[in-house]
Amino acid sequence: MTVYLTQFLVALPAIFFVVDPIGVVPLFLAMTAGDTKEKVRSTALRACLVAGGLMTFFALFGTIIFKVFGVSLGAFRVAGGILLLITALDMLRARPSETRTSPTEEREGAVKEDVAIVPLAIPLLAGPGGIATAMVLVARGNTMTGTLPVLAAIILTFVASYFILRASGLVQRVLRQSGVAIVERVMGLILAAIAVQFMADGAKELLK
C-alpha cells in the first residue's frame, strides 16, 4: 500500500503540472467566448474525456509501442525528460509552450465551431509532454499493478481539469493574469525537477 501511495504521489503532480489546466484557462475562455453555459460545460467535458482517454491509452500500451519501434525505456526517459524540461522552462517564463500548441493553432481554434477535440483535448491538455510522462511513469512500475497509481493520477487530473475549465471565468477573475503567471512558474519549477529526474534515470539506464 505504501508503494502504491508513493507512486501515486509522484505521478499526480507530474501529470497535473504537465497537463496544466490552469494555464489552459485563458485559451479556453478565448475559444469559448460567446458560447452558452451549457456549451461551455459540454466543451470542457468532452475535451477532458478525450484527453484523459488518450493519455490512458498510451499509459497502458506504451510498452508495446516501445517494442514495435525498438526504443529502449532509457532513451524514452531521456527524450521525455528533455520535452518536459522545455515545457517547464516555458512555464517558468510564463509563456505558452510551443511543444503543446503554436500561435497558428490557437488562432484557428478561436474561430472553429467545435474546439473540444482539437486544439483543447489535443494538444493543449494531452500534448506530447503529457503522453510521454504517462508512458515513462507506467514503465517505471514494470508491472500491471504499477500502472494503477498512474491511471488514478490521470483520472484525478482530468476530473480536476474539468471543474477548472468549467469554472474558467471564476478562475481568471480570482487569479488574474499575474496570479496565473505565479502559479505557472511554481508548477514549472516542480516540473523542471521531475524532468531532470527522468533524464537522470534514463541516462543511468543507457550507461549500463
JSON list of C-alpha atoms in Angstrom, two decimals, residues 3-185:
[
{"chain": "A", "resi": 3, "resn": "VAL", "atom": "CA", "xyz": [4.49, 1.66, -2.53]},
{"chain": "A", "resi": 4, "resn": "TYR", "atom": "CA", "xyz": [1.25, 2.48, -4.38]},
{"chain": "A", "resi": 5, "resn": "LEU", "atom": "CA", "xyz": [0.81, 5.69, -2.39]},
{"chain": "A", "resi": 6, "resn": "THR", "atom": "CA", "xyz": [4.40, 6.74, -3.14]},
{"chain": "A", "resi": 7, "resn": "GLN", "atom": "CA", "xyz": [3.92, 6.05, -6.86]},
{"chain": "A", "resi": 8, "resn": "PHE", "atom": "CA", "xyz": [0.64, 7.98, -6.83]},
{"chain": "A", "resi": 9, "resn": "LEU", "atom": "CA", "xyz": [2.22, 10.97, -5.04]},
{"chain": "A", "resi": 10, "resn": "VAL", "atom": "CA", "xyz": [4.97, 11.05, -7.68]},
{"chain": "A", "resi": 11, "resn": "ALA", "atom": "CA", "xyz": [2.60, 10.55, -10.63]},
{"chain": "A", "resi": 12, "resn": "LEU", "atom": "CA", "xyz": [-0.10, 13.08, -9.63]},
{"chain": "A", "resi": 13, "resn": "PRO", "atom": "CA", "xyz": [1.99, 16.27, -9.61]},
{"chain": "A", "resi": 14, "resn": "ALA", "atom": "CA", "xyz": [3.94, 15.16, -12.69]},
{"chain": "A", "resi": 15, "resn": "ILE", "atom": "CA", "xyz": [0.77, 14.60, -14.74]},
{"chain": "A", "resi": 16, "resn": "PHE", "atom": "CA", "xyz": [-1.21, 17.53, -13.31]},
{"chain": "A", "resi": 17, "resn": "PHE", "atom": "CA", "xyz": [1.58, 20.05, -13.86]},
{"chain": "A", "resi": 18, "resn": "VAL", "atom": "CA", "xyz": [2.32, 18.95, -17.41]},
{"chain": "A", "resi": 19, "resn": "VAL", "atom": "CA", "xyz": [-1.39, 18.95, -18.32]},
{"chain": "A", "resi": 20, "resn": "ASP", "atom": "CA", "xyz": [-1.54, 22.39, -16.64]},
{"chain": "A", "resi": 21, "resn": "PRO", "atom": "CA", "xyz": [-5.32, 23.09, -16.80]},
{"chain": "A", "resi": 22, "resn": "ILE", "atom": "CA", "xyz": [-4.87, 26.49, -15.11]},
{"chain": "A", "resi": 23, "resn": "GLY", "atom": "CA", "xyz": [-2.56, 27.57, -17.94]},
{"chain": "A", "resi": 24, "resn": "VAL", "atom": "CA", "xyz": [-5.20, 26.46, -20.46]},
{"chain": "A", "resi": 25, "resn": "VAL", "atom": "CA", "xyz": [-7.87, 28.70, -18.85]},
{"chain": "A", "resi": 26, "resn": "PRO", "atom": "CA", "xyz": [-7.10, 31.89, -20.87]},
{"chain": "A", "resi": 27, "resn": "LEU", "atom": "CA", "xyz": [-7.13, 29.95, -24.16]},
{"chain": "A", "resi": 28, "resn": "PHE", "atom": "CA", "xyz": [-10.31, 28.12, -23.16]},
{"chain": "A", "resi": 29, "resn": "LEU", "atom": "CA", "xyz": [-12.02, 31.44, -22.42]},
{"chain": "A", "resi": 30, "resn": "ALA", "atom": "CA", "xyz": [-10.94, 32.86, -25.79]},
{"chain": "A", "resi": 31, "resn": "MET", "atom": "CA", "xyz": [-12.10, 29.78, -27.69]},
{"chain": "A", "resi": 32, "resn": "THR", "atom": "CA", "xyz": [-15.49, 29.57, -25.95]},
{"chain": "A", "resi": 33, "resn": "ALA", "atom": "CA", "xyz": [-16.25, 33.31, -25.90]},
{"chain": "A", "resi": 34, "resn": "GLY", "atom": "CA", "xyz": [-19.91, 33.89, -26.67]},
{"chain": "A", "resi": 35, "resn": "ASP", "atom": "CA", "xyz": [-20.93, 30.27, -26.01]},
{"chain": "A", "resi": 36, "resn": "THR", "atom": "CA", "xyz": [-23.79, 29.42, -23.66]},
{"chain": "A", "resi": 37, "resn": "LYS", "atom": "CA", "xyz": [-23.02, 27.95, -20.21]},
{"chain": "A", "resi": 38, "resn": "GLU", "atom": "CA", "xyz": [-24.32, 24.58, -21.38]},
{"chain": "A", "resi": 39, "resn": "LYS", "atom": "CA", "xyz": [-21.99, 24.57, -24.40]},
{"chain": "A", "resi": 40, "resn": "VAL", "atom": "CA", "xyz": [-19.02, 25.65, -22.25]},
{"chain": "A", "resi": 41, "resn": "ARG", "atom": "CA", "xyz": [-19.67, 22.75, -19.85]},
{"chain": "A", "resi": 42, "resn": "SER", "atom": "CA", "xyz": [-20.10, 20.32, -22.75]},
{"chain": "A", "resi": 43, "resn": "THR", "atom": "CA", "xyz": [-16.88, 21.51, -24.40]},
{"chain": "A", "resi": 44, "resn": "ALA", "atom": "CA", "xyz": [-14.93, 21.16, -21.15]},
{"chain": "A", "resi": 45, "resn": "LEU", "atom": "CA", "xyz": [-16.37, 17.67, -20.51]},
{"chain": "A", "resi": 46, "resn": "ARG", "atom": "CA", "xyz": [-15.62, 16.33, -23.99]},
{"chain": "A", "resi": 47, "resn": "ALA", "atom": "CA", "xyz": [-12.12, 17.83, -24.03]},
{"chain": "A", "resi": 48, "resn": "CYS", "atom": "CA", "xyz": [-11.25, 16.22, -20.68]},
{"chain": "A", "resi": 49, "resn": "LEU", "atom": "CA", "xyz": [-12.76, 12.84, -21.64]},
{"chain": "A", "resi": 50, "resn": "VAL", "atom": "CA", "xyz": [-10.84, 12.69, -24.94]},
{"chain": "A", "resi": 51, "resn": "ALA", "atom": "CA", "xyz": [-7.56, 13.91, -23.40]},
{"chain": "A", "resi": 52, "resn": "GLY", "atom": "CA", "xyz": [-7.88, 11.53, -20.44]},
{"chain": "A", "resi": 53, "resn": "GLY", "atom": "CA", "xyz": [-8.73, 8.63, -22.74]},
{"chain": "A", "resi": 54, "resn": "LEU", "atom": "CA", "xyz": [-5.75, 9.36, -24.98]},
{"chain": "A", "resi": 55, "resn": "MET", "atom": "CA", "xyz": [-3.30, 9.52, -22.07]},
{"chain": "A", "resi": 56, "resn": "THR", "atom": "CA", "xyz": [-4.78, 6.33, -20.57]},
{"chain": "A", "resi": 57, "resn": "PHE", "atom": "CA", "xyz": [-4.31, 4.55, -23.91]},
{"chain": "A", "resi": 58, "resn": "PHE", "atom": "CA", "xyz": [-0.64, 5.50, -24.13]},
{"chain": "A", "resi": 59, "resn": "ALA", "atom": "CA", "xyz": [-0.10, 4.67, -20.45]},
{"chain": "A", "resi": 60, "resn": "LEU", "atom": "CA", "xyz": [-1.49, 1.15, -20.96]},
{"chain": "A", "resi": 61, "resn": "PHE", "atom": "CA", "xyz": [0.06, 0.38, -24.34]},
{"chain": "A", "resi": 62, "resn": "GLY", "atom": "CA", "xyz": [3.27, 2.42, -24.16]},
{"chain": "A", "resi": 63, "resn": "THR", "atom": "CA", "xyz": [5.42, -0.69, -23.58]},
{"chain": "A", "resi": 64, "resn": "ILE", "atom": "CA", "xyz": [4.10, -2.26, -26.78]},
{"chain": "A", "resi": 65, "resn": "ILE", "atom": "CA", "xyz": [4.94, 0.94, -28.65]},
{"chain": "A", "resi": 66, "resn": "PHE", "atom": "CA", "xyz": [8.49, 0.78, -27.26]},
{"chain": "A", "resi": 67, "resn": "LYS", "atom": "CA", "xyz": [8.88, -2.77, -28.60]},
{"chain": "A", "resi": 68, "resn": "VAL", "atom": "CA", "xyz": [7.37, -2.02, -32.03]},
{"chain": "A", "resi": 69, "resn": "PHE", "atom": "CA", "xyz": [9.75, 0.88, -32.66]},
{"chain": "A", "resi": 70, "resn": "GLY", "atom": "CA", "xyz": [12.72, -0.74, -30.91]},
{"chain": "A", "resi": 71, "resn": "VAL", "atom": "CA", "xyz": [13.08, 2.12, -28.42]},
{"chain": "A", "resi": 72, "resn": "SER", "atom": "CA", "xyz": [14.58, 1.43, -25.01]},
{"chain": "A", "resi": 73, "resn": "LEU", "atom": "CA", "xyz": [12.98, 2.76, -21.84]},
{"chain": "A", "resi": 74, "resn": "GLY", "atom": "CA", "xyz": [16.17, 4.66, -21.04]},
{"chain": "A", "resi": 75, "resn": "ALA", "atom": "CA", "xyz": [16.10, 6.50, -24.37]},
{"chain": "A", "resi": 76, "resn": "PHE", "atom": "CA", "xyz": [12.43, 7.36, -23.94]},
{"chain": "A", "resi": 77, "resn": "ARG", "atom": "CA", "xyz": [13.02, 8.63, -20.40]},
{"chain": "A", "resi": 78, "resn": "VAL", "atom": "CA", "xyz": [15.75, 10.98, -21.65]},
{"chain": "A", "resi": 79, "resn": "ALA", "atom": "CA", "xyz": [13.60, 12.16, -24.58]},
{"chain": "A", "resi": 80, "resn": "GLY", "atom": "CA", "xyz": [10.56, 12.63, -22.35]},
{"chain": "A", "resi": 81, "resn": "GLY", "atom": "CA", "xyz": [12.67, 14.46, -19.78]},
{"chain": "A", "resi": 82, "resn": "ILE", "atom": "CA", "xyz": [14.02, 16.87, -22.41]},
{"chain": "A", "resi": 83, "resn": "LEU", "atom": "CA", "xyz": [10.50, 17.55, -23.67]},
{"chain": "A", "resi": 84, "resn": "LEU", "atom": "CA", "xyz": [9.25, 18.14, -20.12]},
{"chain": "A", "resi": 85, "resn": "LEU", "atom": "CA", "xyz": [12.18, 20.43, -19.40]},
{"chain": "A", "resi": 86, "resn": "ILE", "atom": "CA", "xyz": [11.39, 22.58, -22.45]},
{"chain": "A", "resi": 87, "resn": "THR", "atom": "CA", "xyz": [7.77, 22.84, -21.28]},
{"chain": "A", "resi": 88, "resn": "ALA", "atom": "CA", "xyz": [8.90, 23.63, -17.72]},
{"chain": "A", "resi": 89, "resn": "LEU", "atom": "CA", "xyz": [11.23, 26.42, -18.90]},
{"chain": "A", "resi": 90, "resn": "ASP", "atom": "CA", "xyz": [8.37, 28.00, -20.86]},
{"chain": "A", "resi": 91, "resn": "MET", "atom": "CA", "xyz": [6.19, 27.78, -17.74]},
{"chain": "A", "resi": 92, "resn": "LEU", "atom": "CA", "xyz": [8.91, 29.42, -15.64]},
{"chain": "A", "resi": 93, "resn": "ARG", "atom": "CA", "xyz": [8.91, 32.29, -18.13]},
{"chain": "A", "resi": 94, "resn": "ALA", "atom": "CA", "xyz": [5.07, 32.35, -18.03]},
{"chain": "A", "resi": 95, "resn": "ARG", "atom": "CA", "xyz": [4.69, 31.98, -21.75]},
{"chain": "A", "resi": 96, "resn": "PRO", "atom": "CA", "xyz": [2.74, 29.43, -23.84]},
{"chain": "A", "resi": 97, "resn": "SER", "atom": "CA", "xyz": [4.81, 26.38, -24.74]},
{"chain": "A", "resi": 98, "resn": "GLU", "atom": "CA", "xyz": [5.08, 25.67, -28.46]},
{"chain": "A", "resi": 99, "resn": "THR", "atom": "CA", "xyz": [5.58, 21.97, -27.67]},
{"chain": "A", "resi": 100, "resn": "ARG", "atom": "CA", "xyz": [1.84, 21.97, -26.86]},
{"chain": "A", "resi": 101, "resn": "THR", "atom": "CA", "xyz": [0.38, 24.33, -29.43]},
{"chain": "A", "resi": 102, "resn": "SER", "atom": "CA", "xyz": [1.54, 27.00, -31.83]},
{"chain": "A", "resi": 103, "resn": "PRO", "atom": "CA", "xyz": [0.10, 30.54, -32.25]},
{"chain": "A", "resi": 104, "resn": "THR", "atom": "CA", "xyz": [-1.38, 29.43, -35.60]},
{"chain": "A", "resi": 105, "resn": "GLU", "atom": "CA", "xyz": [-3.26, 26.55, -33.93]},
{"chain": "A", "resi": 106, "resn": "GLU", "atom": "CA", "xyz": [-4.55, 28.92, -31.23]},
{"chain": "A", "resi": 107, "resn": "ARG", "atom": "CA", "xyz": [-5.87, 31.36, -33.85]},
{"chain": "A", "resi": 108, "resn": "GLU", "atom": "CA", "xyz": [-7.54, 28.55, -35.79]},
{"chain": "A", "resi": 109, "resn": "GLY", "atom": "CA", "xyz": [-9.09, 27.20, -32.57]},
{"chain": "A", "resi": 110, "resn": "ALA", "atom": "CA", "xyz": [-10.61, 30.59, -31.72]},
{"chain": "A", "resi": 111, "resn": "VAL", "atom": "CA", "xyz": [-12.69, 30.56, -34.92]},
{"chain": "A", "resi": 112, "resn": "LYS", "atom": "CA", "xyz": [-13.67, 26.86, -35.02]},
{"chain": "A", "resi": 113, "resn": "GLU", "atom": "CA", "xyz": [-17.22, 25.74, -34.37]},
{"chain": "A", "resi": 114, "resn": "ASP", "atom": "CA", "xyz": [-16.12, 22.88, -32.09]},
{"chain": "A", "resi": 115, "resn": "VAL", "atom": "CA", "xyz": [-12.82, 23.22, -30.24]},
{"chain": "A", "resi": 116, "resn": "ALA", "atom": "CA", "xyz": [-13.30, 20.36, -27.73]},
{"chain": "A", "resi": 117, "resn": "ILE", "atom": "CA", "xyz": [-11.18, 17.77, -29.58]},
{"chain": "A", "resi": 118, "resn": "VAL", "atom": "CA", "xyz": [-8.68, 19.98, -31.42]},
{"chain": "A", "resi": 119, "resn": "PRO", "atom": "CA", "xyz": [-6.98, 22.02, -30.06]},
{"chain": "A", "resi": 120, "resn": "LEU", "atom": "CA", "xyz": [-8.32, 21.68, -26.47]},
{"chain": "A", "resi": 121, "resn": "ALA", "atom": "CA", "xyz": [-8.04, 17.92, -25.90]},
{"chain": "A", "resi": 122, "resn": "ILE", "atom": "CA", "xyz": [-5.16, 17.54, -28.36]},
{"chain": "A", "resi": 123, "resn": "PRO", "atom": "CA", "xyz": [-2.62, 19.09, -27.98]},
{"chain": "A", "resi": 124, "resn": "LEU", "atom": "CA", "xyz": [-3.46, 21.58, -25.19]},
{"chain": "A", "resi": 125, "resn": "LEU", "atom": "CA", "xyz": [-4.43, 19.07, -22.48]},
{"chain": "A", "resi": 126, "resn": "ALA", "atom": "CA", "xyz": [-2.94, 15.83, -23.81]},
{"chain": "A", "resi": 127, "resn": "GLY", "atom": "CA", "xyz": [0.17, 17.08, -25.56]},
{"chain": "A", "resi": 128, "resn": "PRO", "atom": "CA", "xyz": [3.44, 15.26, -26.29]},
{"chain": "A", "resi": 129, "resn": "GLY", "atom": "CA", "xyz": [4.76, 16.09, -22.81]},
{"chain": "A", "resi": 130, "resn": "GLY", "atom": "CA", "xyz": [1.73, 14.61, -21.05]},
{"chain": "A", "resi": 131, "resn": "ILE", "atom": "CA", "xyz": [1.74, 11.46, -23.16]},
{"chain": "A", "resi": 132, "resn": "ALA", "atom": "CA", "xyz": [5.48, 10.97, -22.63]},
{"chain": "A", "resi": 133, "resn": "THR", "atom": "CA", "xyz": [5.09, 11.50, -18.88]},
{"chain": "A", "resi": 134, "resn": "ALA", "atom": "CA", "xyz": [2.31, 8.91, -18.59]},
{"chain": "A", "resi": 135, "resn": "MET", "atom": "CA", "xyz": [4.30, 6.34, -20.58]},
{"chain": "A", "resi": 136, "resn": "VAL", "atom": "CA", "xyz": [7.50, 6.84, -18.57]},
{"chain": "A", "resi": 137, "resn": "LEU", "atom": "CA", "xyz": [5.71, 6.70, -15.21]},
{"chain": "A", "resi": 138, "resn": "VAL", "atom": "CA", "xyz": [3.98, 3.43, -16.10]},
{"chain": "A", "resi": 139, "resn": "ALA", "atom": "CA", "xyz": [7.20, 1.95, -17.47]},
{"chain": "A", "resi": 140, "resn": "ARG", "atom": "CA", "xyz": [8.93, 2.70, -14.14]},
{"chain": "A", "resi": 141, "resn": "GLY", "atom": "CA", "xyz": [6.45, 0.39, -12.37]},
{"chain": "A", "resi": 142, "resn": "ASN", "atom": "CA", "xyz": [7.32, -2.58, -14.62]},
{"chain": "A", "resi": 143, "resn": "THR", "atom": "CA", "xyz": [4.13, -4.45, -13.58]},
{"chain": "A", "resi": 144, "resn": "MET", "atom": "CA", "xyz": [0.45, -4.12, -14.35]},
{"chain": "A", "resi": 145, "resn": "THR", "atom": "CA", "xyz": [-0.31, -3.23, -10.73]},
{"chain": "A", "resi": 146, "resn": "GLY", "atom": "CA", "xyz": [2.32, -0.49, -11.01]},
{"chain": "A", "resi": 147, "resn": "THR", "atom": "CA", "xyz": [0.11, 1.22, -13.59]},
{"chain": "A", "resi": 148, "resn": "LEU", "atom": "CA", "xyz": [-2.82, 1.66, -11.18]},
{"chain": "A", "resi": 149, "resn": "PRO", "atom": "CA", "xyz": [-1.39, 4.70, -9.34]},
{"chain": "A", "resi": 150, "resn": "VAL", "atom": "CA", "xyz": [-0.62, 6.35, -12.70]},
{"chain": "A", "resi": 151, "resn": "LEU", "atom": "CA", "xyz": [-4.13, 5.66, -14.04]},
{"chain": "A", "resi": 152, "resn": "ALA", "atom": "CA", "xyz": [-5.60, 7.05, -10.79]},
{"chain": "A", "resi": 153, "resn": "ALA", "atom": "CA", "xyz": [-3.44, 10.19, -11.22]},
{"chain": "A", "resi": 154, "resn": "ILE", "atom": "CA", "xyz": [-4.65, 10.61, -14.83]},
{"chain": "A", "resi": 155, "resn": "ILE", "atom": "CA", "xyz": [-8.31, 10.25, -13.80]},
{"chain": "A", "resi": 156, "resn": "LEU", "atom": "CA", "xyz": [-7.96, 12.68, -10.88]},
{"chain": "A", "resi": 157, "resn": "THR", "atom": "CA", "xyz": [-6.09, 15.19, -13.06]},
{"chain": "A", "resi": 158, "resn": "PHE", "atom": "CA", "xyz": [-8.82, 15.28, -15.69]},
{"chain": "A", "resi": 159, "resn": "VAL", "atom": "CA", "xyz": [-11.64, 15.39, -13.15]},
{"chain": "A", "resi": 160, "resn": "ALA", "atom": "CA", "xyz": [-9.91, 18.45, -11.66]},
{"chain": "A", "resi": 161, "resn": "SER", "atom": "CA", "xyz": [-9.29, 19.83, -15.17]},
{"chain": "A", "resi": 162, "resn": "TYR", "atom": "CA", "xyz": [-12.99, 19.59, -15.99]},
{"chain": "A", "resi": 163, "resn": "PHE", "atom": "CA", "xyz": [-14.01, 21.58, -12.93]},
{"chain": "A", "resi": 164, "resn": "ILE", "atom": "CA", "xyz": [-11.25, 24.16, -13.51]},
{"chain": "A", "resi": 165, "resn": "LEU", "atom": "CA", "xyz": [-12.31, 24.67, -17.15]},
{"chain": "A", "resi": 166, "resn": "ARG", "atom": "CA", "xyz": [-15.98, 24.69, -16.23]},
{"chain": "A", "resi": 167, "resn": "ALA", "atom": "CA", "xyz": [-15.26, 27.49, -13.75]},
{"chain": "A", "resi": 168, "resn": "SER", "atom": "CA", "xyz": [-12.67, 29.15, -16.03]},
{"chain": "A", "resi": 169, "resn": "GLY", "atom": "CA", "xyz": [-14.25, 32.59, -15.77]},
{"chain": "A", "resi": 170, "resn": "LEU", "atom": "CA", "xyz": [-14.10, 32.48, -11.97]},
{"chain": "A", "resi": 171, "resn": "VAL", "atom": "CA", "xyz": [-10.52, 31.15, -12.00]},
{"chain": "A", "resi": 172, "resn": "GLN", "atom": "CA", "xyz": [-9.46, 34.01, -14.28]},
{"chain": "A", "resi": 173, "resn": "ARG", "atom": "CA", "xyz": [-11.18, 36.63, -12.10]},
{"chain": "A", "resi": 174, "resn": "VAL", "atom": "CA", "xyz": [-9.72, 35.24, -8.84]},
{"chain": "A", "resi": 175, "resn": "LEU", "atom": "CA", "xyz": [-6.15, 34.72, -10.02]},
{"chain": "A", "resi": 176, "resn": "ARG", "atom": "CA", "xyz": [-6.00, 37.48, -12.65]},
{"chain": "A", "resi": 177, "resn": "GLN", "atom": "CA", "xyz": [-3.15, 37.40, -15.16]},
{"chain": "A", "resi": 178, "resn": "SER", "atom": "CA", "xyz": [-0.44, 37.90, -12.54]},
{"chain": "A", "resi": 179, "resn": "GLY", "atom": "CA", "xyz": [-1.85, 35.09, -10.38]},
{"chain": "A", "resi": 180, "resn": "VAL", "atom": "CA", "xyz": [-1.93, 32.69, -13.33]},
{"chain": "A", "resi": 181, "resn": "ALA", "atom": "CA", "xyz": [1.70, 33.61, -14.10]},
{"chain": "A", "resi": 182, "resn": "ILE", "atom": "CA", "xyz": [2.75, 32.91, -10.49]},
{"chain": "A", "resi": 183, "resn": "VAL", "atom": "CA", "xyz": [1.02, 29.50, -10.46]},
{"chain": "A", "resi": 184, "resn": "GLU", "atom": "CA", "xyz": [2.61, 28.70, -13.84]},
{"chain": "A", "resi": 185, "resn": "ARG", "atom": "CA", "xyz": [6.09, 29.48, -12.50]}
]
